[in-house]
Each structure stands twice: as C-alpha cells, then as structure tokens.
C-alpha cells in the first residue's frame, strides 16, 4: 500500500476517533448498498474526501513536497450540531498533527506503527452549505464543509 493511501486511511480513522459515539464517519461521499452516491445519509455524519494531491518543488536541493487537501462534509440535524462538529475538526487541526500509520501490518492492526505525520498548514476553513427546505430530504438542510491542507513528513 502506498503512503498516499495510508494518509487517507489515517485521516479517516482520526475522524472516527474524534467523533466516536457522536457521529458516523464515512470515507468518501455517502453511498447506498450498491456503492451509488446517495443523499440518504444518517445524521449526524462526517464524510471525508481527499482532493487532488499537489506536488510543489523545493527551491534548494531539488525534490518536491506533497500537499494533501481534504474536505470533510458535515451532515447534521440542526445548525448547532453542524457547527459543533465542524468546530471540533478545526480545533483539533489547530492543536496538532494527524499521525499516519503503517496499515501494511494487517488491517486493521491492533497497534499500528507510525510512519510519520500529516502536518496541517494554516489555511483550514469552514463553509456553510446553504440549502432551503423544499419538502425534499430534510437531512440535507444542515450541511457544512471543513477544508484543510497538510504535508506529509516522517
């Protein structure tokens, strides 16, 4: 398994630990039993997805640094619940790194070994997705997206 997938899994499990007993965490957009994207989600839910990886060349010594961008969509029952879940993510990003684990040791390993960290950089943001009730799916009315970037270091 390559390091990029290990980083993705580490972000997913970091969110699961962060919201244990508070919200469902899914890897990617919520899907139905056939794997088709759906707007039928249990609330509260946090869905994490990585956007394209950016490779930025270093000025001295050659080489490059990989930047990983993530968005975490929050689905909630109320405005307060949505904001609470989003602010929890932002607060944790502000106070530390996301440890990246070696998932080649078995899946899921009882005690995975760490191979590095995803270091969040200071451009995390929270955006409310405004929707208006139209008699449709009420679960889509209280959504927000937390976005952040980080780089991997070992």
PDB file of C-alpha atoms in Angstrom, residues 19-97:
ATOM      1  CA  UNK A  19     -16.333  11.545  16.700  1.00  0.00           C
ATOM      2  CA  UNK A  20     -16.675   8.158  18.413  1.00  0.00           C
ATOM      3  CA  UNK A  21     -20.229   7.955  19.757  1.00  0.00           C
ATOM      4  CA  UNK A  22     -21.114  11.402  18.343  1.00  0.00           C
ATOM      5  CA  UNK A  23     -21.334  10.950  14.572  1.00  0.00           C
ATOM      6  CA  UNK A  24     -20.938   8.397  11.799  1.00  0.00           C
ATOM      7  CA  UNK A  25     -17.761   8.858   9.748  1.00  0.00           C
ATOM      8  CA  UNK A  26     -17.601   7.680   6.141  1.00  0.00           C
ATOM      9  CA  UNK A  27     -14.682   7.528   3.722  1.00  0.00           C
ATOM     10  CA  UNK A  28     -15.844   9.469   0.691  1.00  0.00           C
ATOM     11  CA  UNK A  29     -19.302  10.606  -0.267  1.00  0.00           C
ATOM     12  CA  UNK A  30     -22.121   8.599   1.361  1.00  0.00           C
ATOM     13  CA  UNK A  31     -23.229   5.715  -0.869  1.00  0.00           C
ATOM     14  CA  UNK A  32     -26.059   3.200  -0.815  1.00  0.00           C
ATOM     15  CA  UNK A  33     -25.691  -0.582  -0.537  1.00  0.00           C
ATOM     16  CA  UNK A  34     -24.768  -0.743  -4.255  1.00  0.00           C
ATOM     17  CA  UNK A  35     -21.989   1.844  -3.970  1.00  0.00           C
ATOM     18  CA  UNK A  36     -24.003   4.570  -5.717  1.00  0.00           C
ATOM     19  CA  UNK A  37     -23.754   8.106  -4.239  1.00  0.00           C
ATOM     20  CA  UNK A  38     -26.913   8.981  -2.356  1.00  0.00           C
ATOM     21  CA  UNK A  39     -28.453  11.808  -0.391  1.00  0.00           C
ATOM     22  CA  UNK A  40     -29.861   9.287   2.090  1.00  0.00           C
ATOM     23  CA  UNK A  41     -27.467   9.669   5.000  1.00  0.00           C
ATOM     24  CA  UNK A  42     -27.851   9.038   8.691  1.00  0.00           C
ATOM     25  CA  UNK A  43     -27.326  12.209  10.654  1.00  0.00           C
ATOM     26  CA  UNK A  44     -25.006  13.269  12.095  1.00  0.00           C
ATOM     27  CA  UNK A  45     -22.396  12.113   9.580  1.00  0.00           C
ATOM     28  CA  UNK A  46     -18.941  13.382   8.634  1.00  0.00           C
ATOM     29  CA  UNK A  47     -17.721  12.348   5.174  1.00  0.00           C
ATOM     30  CA  UNK A  48     -14.019  12.791   4.373  1.00  0.00           C
ATOM     31  CA  UNK A  49     -12.617  13.008   0.874  1.00  0.00           C
ATOM     32  CA  UNK A  50      -9.202  13.956  -0.462  1.00  0.00           C
ATOM     33  CA  UNK A  51      -8.962  16.340  -3.369  1.00  0.00           C
ATOM     34  CA  UNK A  52      -6.090  16.081  -5.865  1.00  0.00           C
ATOM     35  CA  UNK A  53      -2.594  15.945  -4.382  1.00  0.00           C
ATOM     36  CA  UNK A  54      -0.317  18.863  -5.160  1.00  0.00           C
ATOM     37  CA  UNK A  55       3.411  18.337  -5.706  1.00  0.00           C
ATOM     38  CA  UNK A  56       5.375  21.531  -5.095  1.00  0.00           C
ATOM     39  CA  UNK A  57       9.093  21.626  -5.997  1.00  0.00           C
ATOM     40  CA  UNK A  58      11.525  22.629  -3.264  1.00  0.00           C
ATOM     41  CA  UNK A  59      13.851  25.533  -4.008  1.00  0.00           C
ATOM     42  CA  UNK A  60      17.067  24.119  -2.611  1.00  0.00           C
ATOM     43  CA  UNK A  61      18.396  20.645  -3.199  1.00  0.00           C
ATOM     44  CA  UNK A  62      15.719  19.591  -5.650  1.00  0.00           C
ATOM     45  CA  UNK A  63      12.955  17.222  -4.739  1.00  0.00           C
ATOM     46  CA  UNK A  64       9.340  18.008  -4.025  1.00  0.00           C
ATOM     47  CA  UNK A  65       6.887  18.177  -1.174  1.00  0.00           C
ATOM     48  CA  UNK A  66       3.443  16.642  -1.476  1.00  0.00           C
ATOM     49  CA  UNK A  67       0.483  18.649  -0.192  1.00  0.00           C
ATOM     50  CA  UNK A  68      -2.740  16.813   0.549  1.00  0.00           C
ATOM     51  CA  UNK A  69      -6.067  18.648   0.622  1.00  0.00           C
ATOM     52  CA  UNK A  70      -9.145  17.235   2.334  1.00  0.00           C
ATOM     53  CA  UNK A  71     -12.726  18.249   2.664  1.00  0.00           C
ATOM     54  CA  UNK A  72     -14.948  16.919   5.417  1.00  0.00           C
ATOM     55  CA  UNK A  73     -18.649  17.335   4.715  1.00  0.00           C
ATOM     56  CA  UNK A  74     -20.766  17.550   7.873  1.00  0.00           C
ATOM     57  CA  UNK A  75     -24.419  16.450   7.764  1.00  0.00           C
ATOM     58  CA  UNK A  76     -26.376  17.362  10.895  1.00  0.00           C
ATOM     59  CA  UNK A  77     -29.865  17.605  12.386  1.00  0.00           C
ATOM     60  CA  UNK A  78     -29.530  21.241  13.467  1.00  0.00           C
ATOM     61  CA  UNK A  79     -27.393  24.299  12.895  1.00  0.00           C
ATOM     62  CA  UNK A  80     -25.864  23.942  16.359  1.00  0.00           C
ATOM     63  CA  UNK A  81     -24.916  20.302  15.780  1.00  0.00           C
ATOM     64  CA  UNK A  82     -23.387  21.127  12.386  1.00  0.00           C
ATOM     65  CA  UNK A  83     -21.316  23.952  13.842  1.00  0.00           C
ATOM     66  CA  UNK A  84     -20.214  21.853  16.829  1.00  0.00           C
ATOM     67  CA  UNK A  85     -18.911  19.036  14.601  1.00  0.00           C
ATOM     68  CA  UNK A  86     -17.149  21.444  12.235  1.00  0.00           C
ATOM     69  CA  UNK A  87     -15.549  23.463  15.024  1.00  0.00           C
ATOM     70  CA  UNK A  88     -14.324  20.248  16.654  1.00  0.00           C
ATOM     71  CA  UNK A  89     -12.394  19.380  13.478  1.00  0.00           C
ATOM     72  CA  UNK A  90     -10.941  22.891  13.198  1.00  0.00           C
ATOM     73  CA  UNK A  91      -9.917  22.920  16.862  1.00  0.00           C
ATOM     74  CA  UNK A  92      -8.133  19.561  16.589  1.00  0.00           C
ATOM     75  CA  UNK A  93      -6.338  20.652  13.413  1.00  0.00           C
ATOM     76  CA  UNK A  94      -5.156  23.761  15.236  1.00  0.00           C
ATOM     77  CA  UNK A  95      -3.727  21.814  18.168  1.00  0.00           C
ATOM     78  CA  UNK A  96      -1.748  19.061  16.477  1.00  0.00           C
ATOM     79  CA  UNK A  97      -0.763  16.826  13.594  1.00  0.00           C
TER      80      UNK A  97
END
